[in-house]
């Protein structure tokens, strides 16, 4: 398979890159200065694209690669892949479901605890030497146990978040496109109503045209000055401008954010806020899981080129 | 008429039994002096007097029957000897290491703490410190906010920034399966961890595997969580041998008391990479924290504040007042010390 051309959309994982280089004819898109020229020159060689949450295969790229057979995403979210175009052209698409569910859910809970219990602020307080100088300001830390958690999207990740939060005696409410039968969690038919009925709101749904800016001014107002937003979905789920002004003005109680509208750009207004915890898009970011995800990408590509059933196809 | 009224009130107040406070409890800073107030007792505030403590006690506290202590105000045998009428020592903490329990027993003095009112908050902090440690939450937050660059991420190395270690499937060893330890176990169970424990005695109703010594527990887990109290037996219980058994991939979380861990040894292990990381709410000489730790990204540090939530302060104020009122009405206390296993 060393002659098969694979285009890697952006840097994502050393092990994956090395393995793709070893097994295929790997093209690293980010090292190319004139991308249009490059695509013209290589269009008959590239049969696969490996993308992730940052860069995938949009309509333009798919159109530029007439020999494209498969897009294998190093992510579970497929918002960077033009699925309609892929279906149209018969291009297969795979992602990495299940293997990252636990890590993303763990991070969601970690962010909740970090925001409510001011973990990062406390750590900074000790590191700066302030603890030695005087009493710790005994303010603003809130108990996590028993707080109502509202989950947007009760798929694999949403359910995993619910399961963990339940161990802290948190009542679980949710919003989903359709109500799920036989669940002990309480369903709300709109995000605004969900936000009015929880202390901590978690975004755990896929990014689509419908869910873009699903967290808007109205939802933020409903969540309120004691409410906390946790985003482990995609940056564009949240109207970031509205979020920033709400946090700066104290109209929202706090936020734990792993994703942003224009990564790697993070709004600077958030840097000085102790009720905000910021992560560099590492929901699935553990050594173990990234390796498992990489193996799944490689496994899907090999299966495809050996005419075997794909491991985790979406189309 | 007014004079009589005033005189009556003063007399009433004079009749109220007194509770001795050595130092202002942390609650006073946050909620003001009235947060433990009651119309059934009043406080005698030792710090308001210019007299040194022993003189103050000899002069003013001879008939005082109750002491309200907090961690920063130890109750020693010497102090107790200066207060012949004391029958109750109430502490705002769950920990009892600042009270001379043996002396209290000898004199038949009841000791009451605030029970399990904040066990959940402490358990939540243990889990929070653990996830923070494994997933580099505080390290990433300070990097994104451009405070400090994580040392393991080389310039331009986007691959390793914030990449941590998976929690699910890890083996958790809980040292001390009391109310706090049990709550920690319940939480981490939901994350897919396997739980085992060491305690003074095995718990028959618990299905988690029991290890009779801490070293063996450490050898069989990836994450060691200290949830026990500080006693003569547990002092420096987490020593070189235990940390060595825990190993290079192991991490330790301490929400008990600093002196349970041989801190010098812990620091050495962390600096030399003999254990992978630590999450610490407590230290041997608070508020001093070994300066080597301040420079490490594989530690998460917390200024002994596991119980500092609004809810806990409110709950324990209520409990303290109820216990003191019960004491002075000769009713049973809501919480007394229970001899934990």
XYZ file of C-alpha atoms in Angstrom:
656
model
C 0.000 0.000 0.000
C 3.042 2.303 0.017
C 2.013 3.763 -3.315
C -1.460 4.793 -2.168
C -1.598 8.545 -1.695
C -3.014 9.711 1.630
C -3.451 13.394 2.394
C -3.205 14.358 6.077
C -5.132 17.594 6.576
C -3.182 19.000 9.558
C -0.808 17.902 12.326
C -2.672 15.771 14.829
C -0.627 12.927 16.270
C 3.011 11.873 15.915
C 2.341 8.142 16.014
C -0.430 8.415 13.378
C 1.786 10.516 11.138
C 4.679 8.079 11.423
C 2.466 5.074 10.700
C 0.806 6.745 7.717
C 4.258 7.586 6.383
C 5.370 4.002 6.841
C 2.335 2.331 5.282
C 1.247 4.805 2.618
C 2.509 7.592 0.419
C 1.783 10.377 2.858
C 1.239 14.003 1.884
C 1.239 16.535 4.733
C -1.092 19.302 3.607
C 0.198 21.838 6.115
C 3.716 21.700 4.692
C 2.531 22.727 1.234
C 2.886 26.418 0.397
C 0.786 26.509 -2.782
C -2.118 24.241 -1.993
C -3.952 24.740 -5.295
C -0.875 23.804 -7.311
C -0.215 20.844 -5.091
C -3.743 19.477 -5.497
C -3.594 19.861 -9.277
C -0.321 17.986 -9.332
C -1.389 15.177 -6.998
C -5.069 14.798 -7.826
C -4.655 11.390 -9.392
C -2.534 10.087 -6.540
C -4.594 10.916 -3.505
C -7.152 8.282 -2.642
C -7.643 9.022 1.056
C -7.846 12.027 3.384
C -7.142 11.875 7.115
C -8.753 14.771 8.973
C -9.711 15.727 12.541
C -11.735 18.321 14.446
C -9.581 21.142 13.069
C -9.441 20.291 9.369
C -11.114 17.615 7.294
C -12.530 17.437 3.797
C -14.721 20.280 2.677
C -16.544 20.451 -0.684
C -13.652 22.273 -2.327
C -11.107 19.652 -1.333
C -13.369 16.760 -2.300
C -13.952 18.295 -5.705
C -10.218 18.744 -6.190
C -9.531 15.045 -5.561
C -11.294 12.959 -8.242
C -9.691 9.756 -7.002
C -10.763 10.232 -3.406
C -12.295 7.044 -2.004
C -12.281 7.485 1.750
C -12.098 10.161 4.438
C -10.945 8.782 7.776
C -11.403 11.260 10.595
C -9.248 11.275 13.735
C -12.304 12.415 15.718
C -15.879 11.414 16.359
C -17.271 14.770 15.211
C -17.644 15.123 11.441
C -18.451 18.825 11.179
C -15.284 19.361 9.119
C -16.330 16.770 6.519
C -18.852 17.656 3.846
C -21.018 14.585 4.346
C -23.495 15.498 1.607
C -20.685 15.760 -0.914
C -19.184 12.467 0.236
C -22.486 10.667 -0.116
C -22.959 12.210 -3.553
C -19.563 11.054 -4.741
C -19.613 7.677 -3.035
C -16.706 8.592 -0.767
C -16.599 6.465 2.410
C -16.292 8.262 5.741
C -15.083 6.807 9.041
C -14.655 8.361 12.478
C -13.522 7.275 15.980
C -16.648 6.723 18.085
C -16.726 4.988 21.495
C -12.974 4.952 22.081
C -12.945 8.578 23.198
C -16.321 8.681 24.992
C -14.876 8.122 28.467
C -12.089 10.687 28.150
C -14.422 13.406 26.900
C -16.930 12.680 29.669
C -14.125 12.637 32.264
C -12.994 16.056 31.087
C -16.536 17.426 31.265
C -16.767 16.451 34.937
C -13.221 17.684 35.529
C -14.188 21.075 34.111
C -17.302 21.197 36.302
C -15.227 20.553 39.405
C -12.516 22.949 38.280
C -15.016 25.781 37.786
C -17.221 25.234 40.837
C -14.387 24.447 43.226
C -11.951 26.943 41.681
C -9.202 24.336 41.281
C -7.070 26.321 38.842
C -7.396 29.493 40.887
C -6.416 27.622 44.055
C -3.412 26.070 42.345
C -2.288 29.505 41.129
C -2.811 30.906 44.617
C -0.411 28.365 46.091
C 2.155 28.637 43.287
C 2.255 32.420 43.521
C 3.180 32.300 47.203
C -0.006 34.112 48.240
C -1.051 31.358 50.646
C 2.042 31.990 52.741
C 1.177 35.653 52.971
C -2.292 35.351 54.337
C -5.647 33.704 54.613
C -7.091 32.246 51.512
C -10.083 34.251 50.440
C -12.918 32.087 51.573
C -15.289 33.016 48.817
C -17.143 31.885 45.785
C -16.544 28.147 45.891
C -19.621 26.104 45.274
C -20.460 22.486 46.121
C -20.709 20.173 43.103
C -22.535 17.275 44.752
C -26.262 17.473 44.224
C -26.210 20.217 41.580
C -28.604 19.694 38.677
C -26.773 18.960 35.438
C -28.454 19.720 32.112
C -27.104 17.853 29.093
C -27.625 18.914 25.491
C -27.399 15.770 23.404
C -27.792 12.443 25.107
C -25.668 10.340 22.762
C -22.691 8.267 23.853
C -20.829 11.184 25.397
C -23.932 12.748 26.954
C -24.880 9.451 28.589
C -21.356 8.979 29.889
C -21.439 12.456 31.446
C -24.812 11.633 33.021
C -23.521 8.383 34.501
C -20.587 10.148 36.143
C -22.629 13.087 37.414
C -25.113 10.662 38.966
C -22.329 9.320 41.189
C -22.171 12.827 42.686
C -25.956 12.691 43.340
C -26.569 15.240 40.596
C -30.097 15.169 39.171
C -29.890 14.914 35.360
C -32.040 16.863 32.913
C -31.544 16.839 29.161
C -32.490 18.182 25.777
C -32.319 16.029 22.686
C -33.875 16.154 19.218
C -36.331 13.525 20.416
C -37.199 12.367 23.893
C -35.569 9.052 24.823
C -37.915 6.404 26.195
C -37.347 4.596 29.489
C -34.863 7.065 30.891
C -34.834 8.245 34.486
C -33.552 11.622 33.332
C -35.949 14.514 32.829
C -36.509 15.687 29.253
C -36.976 19.333 28.311
C -38.294 20.164 24.832
C -36.070 23.213 24.366
C -32.573 24.298 25.315
C -33.868 27.468 26.973
C -36.162 25.461 29.223
C -33.311 23.090 30.015
C -31.058 26.040 30.866
C -33.728 27.422 33.206
C -33.812 24.108 35.013
C -30.219 23.253 35.702
C -27.188 24.638 37.485
C -24.608 23.283 35.046
C -25.308 23.072 31.300
C -23.167 20.728 29.170
C -22.936 20.799 25.391
C -22.532 17.211 24.199
C -24.232 17.134 20.800
C -22.740 17.043 17.277
C -22.183 20.313 15.420
C -24.624 20.681 12.545
C -26.375 23.596 10.872
C -29.182 23.228 13.429
C -26.932 23.233 16.482
C -24.685 26.121 15.491
C -24.984 28.813 18.217
C -27.369 26.569 20.119
C -26.026 28.442 23.158
C -27.172 31.961 22.435
C -28.044 35.040 24.490
C -31.446 33.670 25.459
C -29.969 30.411 26.751
C -27.207 32.218 28.619
C -29.775 34.491 30.273
C -31.815 31.437 31.276
C -28.748 29.774 32.778
C -28.102 32.931 34.740
C -25.586 34.494 37.148
C -25.183 31.288 39.147
C -25.200 28.985 36.147
C -22.158 27.305 34.625
C -21.653 26.373 30.964
C -19.414 23.446 30.016
C -18.534 23.092 26.335
C -16.960 19.811 25.270
C -18.659 19.896 21.872
C -17.488 22.369 19.250
C -16.693 26.060 19.516
C -19.456 27.111 17.103
C -22.068 25.555 19.388
C -21.734 28.734 21.429
C -22.227 32.343 20.379
C -18.821 33.192 21.736
C -19.259 36.949 21.676
C -22.394 36.659 23.796
C -20.691 34.206 26.120
C -17.700 36.451 26.692
C -19.794 39.513 27.471
C -22.024 37.514 29.813
C -19.000 36.235 31.737
C -17.261 39.595 31.858
C -20.460 41.295 33.046
C -21.250 38.605 35.609
C -24.515 37.590 33.942
C -23.251 34.002 33.770
C -21.745 32.268 36.799
C -18.876 30.481 35.115
C -17.657 28.394 32.192
C -15.407 25.434 31.441
C -14.413 25.489 27.779
C -12.414 22.952 25.803
C -13.392 24.363 22.407
C -13.614 27.791 20.762
C -15.066 29.310 17.621
C -11.699 30.101 16.051
C -9.137 27.745 17.516
C -6.412 28.284 18.492
C -7.647 31.813 19.184
C -9.161 32.212 22.658
C -10.868 35.493 23.648
C -8.441 37.388 25.856
C -11.231 38.846 27.964
C -11.544 35.407 29.532
C -7.940 35.227 30.721
C -8.456 37.176 33.930
C -11.638 35.398 35.025
C -11.233 32.950 37.897
C -14.648 31.425 37.205
C -13.561 30.347 33.727
C -11.379 27.327 32.946
C -9.838 27.018 29.487
C -8.412 23.928 27.791
C -6.734 23.665 24.350
C -9.230 21.223 22.743
C -8.076 18.079 24.451
C -11.342 16.260 25.148
C -9.935 13.029 23.782
C -6.425 14.021 24.751
C -4.892 11.116 26.604
C -1.921 9.140 25.381
C -3.930 5.917 25.537
C -6.983 7.191 23.689
C -5.081 9.045 20.987
C -3.215 5.837 20.191
C -6.466 3.885 20.055
C -7.976 6.546 17.799
C -4.918 6.445 15.534
C -5.124 2.660 15.282
C -8.773 2.988 14.335
C -7.945 5.465 11.566
C -5.199 3.158 10.280
C -7.432 0.109 10.635
C -10.207 1.749 8.641
C -7.832 2.772 5.848
C -6.278 -0.681 5.630
C -9.680 -2.360 5.647
C -10.826 -0.122 2.823
C -7.800 -0.720 0.627
C -7.933 -4.458 1.292
C -11.631 -4.526 0.354
C -12.617 -5.587 3.838
C -15.555 -4.164 5.857
C -14.785 -0.800 7.409
C -14.382 -0.779 11.185
C -16.338 2.389 12.017
C -18.064 3.677 8.883
C -20.487 6.562 8.981
C -21.168 6.461 5.242
C -38.594 51.649 82.814
C -35.886 51.598 80.188
C -33.210 51.127 82.786
C -35.039 48.148 84.195
C -35.501 46.677 80.754
C -31.836 47.169 79.962
C -30.805 45.684 83.270
C -33.058 42.690 82.643
C -31.494 41.975 79.279
C -28.018 42.236 80.648
C -28.891 39.845 83.422
C -30.334 37.411 80.885
C -27.152 37.564 78.890
C -25.095 37.078 82.021
C -27.044 33.914 82.730
C -26.318 32.411 79.362
C -23.787 29.602 79.465
C -20.513 30.456 77.773
C -18.597 28.711 75.022
C -14.879 29.427 74.783
C -13.338 30.351 71.441
C -9.529 30.538 71.343
C -9.309 32.055 67.878
C -11.901 33.311 65.422
C -13.049 30.396 63.291
C -12.714 30.831 59.483
C -16.503 31.211 59.373
C -16.241 34.564 61.149
C -14.124 36.033 58.335
C -16.657 35.076 55.747
C -20.001 35.300 57.494
C -19.337 37.670 60.342
C -19.393 37.162 64.093
C -23.051 36.193 64.266
C -22.873 33.005 62.244
C -22.762 30.721 65.289
C -25.014 32.843 67.432
C -27.848 31.497 69.523
C -30.060 32.758 72.291
C -29.120 29.695 74.345
C -25.401 30.457 74.791
C -22.801 33.150 74.206
C -19.144 33.149 73.239
C -16.141 33.973 75.364
C -13.539 35.200 72.888
C -10.029 34.591 74.203
C -8.326 36.551 71.425
C -10.119 39.757 72.426
C -8.269 39.842 75.713
C -4.804 41.369 76.129
C -3.987 38.628 78.648
C -1.860 35.662 77.564
C -4.048 32.593 77.137
C -3.237 30.735 80.364
C -3.872 33.842 82.455
C -7.037 34.554 80.580
C -8.308 31.065 81.231
C -7.419 31.213 84.922
C -9.184 34.533 85.276
C -12.245 34.178 83.082
C -12.852 30.572 82.077
C -13.069 28.628 85.303
C -16.775 27.930 84.963
C -16.817 27.483 81.197
C -18.265 24.137 80.233
C -17.803 24.109 76.478
C -15.053 24.901 73.967
C -15.588 25.533 70.270
C -12.396 24.750 68.431
C -11.325 24.851 64.811
C -8.206 23.412 63.212
C -6.158 26.523 63.868
C -6.951 26.431 67.589
C -5.582 23.241 69.165
C -7.000 21.943 72.428
C -4.059 20.673 74.434
C -3.837 18.913 77.784
C -2.320 22.077 79.287
C -5.254 24.187 78.136
C -7.755 21.669 79.432
C -6.058 21.624 82.816
C -6.739 25.348 83.111
C -10.473 24.755 82.533
C -11.780 22.474 85.276
C -15.453 22.831 84.310
C -15.144 21.790 80.661
C -17.437 18.935 79.648
C -17.551 19.433 75.877
C -15.046 20.156 73.143
C -16.812 20.876 69.881
C -14.715 21.244 66.739
C -15.808 22.717 63.436
C -13.630 20.209 61.581
C -14.008 16.503 60.907
C -10.345 15.975 61.812
C -9.453 15.536 65.477
C -5.678 15.642 65.418
C -5.603 19.110 66.982
C -7.405 17.858 70.102
C -5.766 15.865 72.890
C -8.319 13.076 72.737
C -6.566 10.999 75.389
C -6.790 13.844 77.887
C -10.469 14.366 77.040
C -11.161 10.675 77.587
C -9.315 10.741 80.880
C -11.478 13.609 82.096
C -14.723 12.358 80.627
C -14.970 15.317 78.265
C -17.246 14.713 75.273
C -15.678 15.508 71.918
C -17.931 16.361 69.003
C -17.022 17.176 65.427
C -19.166 18.139 62.470
C -19.671 14.577 61.348
C -20.196 13.927 57.698
C -21.653 17.291 56.786
C -18.850 17.982 54.359
C -17.648 14.511 53.420
C -19.022 15.002 49.923
C -17.120 18.238 49.393
C -13.878 16.570 50.430
C -14.581 13.560 48.200
C -15.416 15.906 45.316
C -12.090 17.689 45.774
C -10.211 14.379 45.741
C -11.825 13.493 42.407
C -11.305 17.015 41.095
C -7.604 16.997 41.970
C -7.249 13.583 40.338
C -8.893 14.552 37.045
C -6.996 17.854 37.061
C -3.748 15.964 37.565
C -4.329 13.255 34.949
C -5.793 15.617 32.355
C -3.576 18.649 33.071
C -6.501 20.981 33.679
C -4.730 23.594 35.820
C -1.563 23.322 33.731
C -3.527 23.834 30.503
C -5.603 26.661 31.964
C -2.506 28.584 32.950
C -0.952 27.900 29.571
C -4.011 29.051 27.612
C -4.285 32.128 29.830
C -0.589 32.663 29.123
C 0.487 32.598 32.696
C 3.038 29.811 32.574
C 4.150 27.566 29.770
C 3.948 23.863 30.607
C 7.386 22.421 30.803
C 6.662 19.254 28.905
C 5.361 21.071 25.850
C 8.370 22.235 23.896
C 8.071 25.404 21.839
C 5.703 24.728 18.958
C 5.012 21.208 20.126
C 1.285 21.114 19.624
C 1.203 17.369 19.914
C 1.829 17.034 23.618
C 0.193 20.186 25.002
C -2.507 19.179 27.417
C -2.285 15.500 26.495
C -2.811 13.554 29.657
C -3.484 10.096 30.901
C -6.704 8.104 30.860
C -8.634 7.721 34.116
C -10.968 4.907 33.088
C -9.686 1.447 33.851
C -7.093 2.672 36.334
C -6.748 0.933 39.698
C -7.552 3.185 42.617
C -6.286 2.404 46.121
C -8.113 4.232 48.898
C -6.318 4.641 52.186
C -9.033 4.878 54.822
C -12.488 3.794 53.740
C -14.469 6.016 56.103
C -17.249 8.343 55.046
C -14.968 10.361 52.776
C -13.181 7.331 51.315
C -16.466 5.589 50.545
C -17.772 8.616 48.697
C -14.544 8.820 46.674
C -14.946 5.132 45.790
C -18.552 5.623 44.685
C -17.543 8.488 42.404
C -14.544 6.840 40.794
C -16.487 3.649 40.262
C -18.648 5.580 37.782
C -15.524 6.569 35.839
C -14.670 2.917 35.265
C -11.933 2.686 37.884
C -11.412 -0.449 39.920
C -11.333 0.223 43.651
C -9.381 -1.427 46.438
C -8.584 -0.153 49.916
C -6.625 -0.280 53.105
C -8.216 0.560 56.416
C -7.558 -0.225 60.078
C -10.016 -3.093 59.761
C -11.617 -4.842 56.832
C -15.211 -3.799 56.132
C -17.449 -6.848 55.824
C -20.201 -5.050 53.922
C -17.815 -3.742 51.250
C -17.010 -5.743 48.133
C -13.856 -3.858 47.146
C -10.640 -5.883 47.645
C -8.974 -5.167 50.990
C -5.219 -4.929 51.548
C -3.987 -5.215 55.095
C -1.035 -2.943 54.554
C -0.577 0.262 52.597
C 2.523 -0.941 50.821
C 0.688 -3.861 49.282
C -2.160 -1.557 48.331
C 0.288 0.809 46.635
C 1.912 -2.044 44.737
C -1.482 -2.969 43.312
C -2.818 0.381 42.251
C -2.097 3.248 39.872
C -3.727 5.936 41.983
C -3.356 6.179 45.771
C -5.877 8.401 47.536
C -5.277 9.349 51.176
C -8.630 9.665 52.959
C -7.707 8.710 56.517
C -7.200 10.793 59.636
C -3.853 11.735 61.152
C -2.890 9.649 64.150
C 0.369 8.367 65.614
C -0.015 5.279 63.424
C -0.676 7.143 60.189
C 2.073 9.728 60.620
C 4.459 9.372 57.653
C 2.607 6.187 56.688
C 3.160 7.080 53.027
C 6.916 6.725 53.066
C 9.749 5.798 50.730
C 8.711 2.156 50.689
C 5.090 2.914 49.807
C 5.998 5.442 47.127
C 8.444 2.985 45.629
C 5.712 0.330 45.557
C 3.396 2.821 43.847
C 6.002 3.250 41.157
C 6.851 5.472 38.200
C 3.371 5.402 36.704
C 1.635 5.978 40.011
C 0.029 9.133 41.378
C -0.987 10.111 44.879
C -3.843 12.372 46.013
C -3.858 13.686 49.599
C -6.987 15.189 51.108
C -6.263 13.873 54.615
C -3.470 15.607 56.513
C -0.017 16.653 55.314
C 1.986 14.602 57.856
C 0.449 11.332 56.649
C 2.960 11.590 53.808
C 6.726 11.900 54.277
C 6.750 15.134 52.331
C 10.489 15.319 51.787
C 10.413 11.844 50.276
C 7.387 12.695 48.144
C 9.117 15.777 46.767
C 12.230 13.760 45.982
C 10.174 11.128 44.146
C 8.305 13.749 42.131
C 11.416 15.682 41.173
C 13.275 12.524 40.176
C 10.334 11.017 38.302
C 9.929 8.071 40.643
C 6.230 8.671 40.800
C 4.220 10.289 38.046
C 2.387 13.047 39.891
C 0.481 14.252 42.935
C -2.621 16.236 43.861
C -2.301 17.787 47.311
C -4.715 19.779 49.458
C -2.617 19.379 52.596
C 1.045 19.782 53.538
C 3.299 19.100 56.490
C 3.891 22.750 57.385
C 1.014 24.774 56.025
C 1.070 27.328 54.558
C 4.642 26.452 53.564
C 4.767 24.340 50.426
C 8.101 22.884 49.285
C 9.372 25.226 46.615
C 10.291 22.319 44.325
C 6.577 21.571 43.944
C 5.784 25.097 42.815
C 7.821 24.517 39.658
C 6.278 21.165 38.666
C 3.499 20.697 36.111
C 2.798 17.168 37.317
C 1.391 18.348 40.637
C -1.865 20.095 41.463
C -1.789 22.220 44.610
C -4.652 23.339 46.814
C -4.446 25.491 49.989
C -6.176 23.134 52.467
C -9.633 24.172 51.431
C -11.472 20.899 50.781
C -14.404 21.983 52.872
C -14.548 25.586 51.787
C -17.836 25.707 49.924
C -20.721 27.996 50.740
C -22.929 25.016 51.371
C -20.564 23.389 53.852
C -20.127 26.572 55.832
C -23.894 26.954 56.093
C -24.443 23.290 56.985
C -21.794 23.197 59.649
C -22.849 26.468 61.241
C -26.267 24.963 61.704
C -24.773 21.747 63.117
C -22.465 23.556 65.536
C -25.306 25.687 66.903
C -27.629 22.667 67.190
C -24.988 20.632 69.010
C -24.157 23.404 71.454
C -27.849 24.082 72.131
C -28.435 20.360 72.696
C -25.476 20.226 75.069
C -26.751 23.079 77.205
C -30.254 21.581 77.263
C -28.856 18.225 78.345
C -30.118 16.655 75.157
C -28.136 14.152 73.074
C -25.678 15.697 70.629
C -26.257 15.208 66.940
C -22.653 14.268 66.290
C -20.117 12.871 68.696
C -16.828 11.338 67.827
C -17.199 7.898 66.484
C -14.220 5.675 66.742
C -13.454 5.236 63.032
C -12.031 1.886 61.972
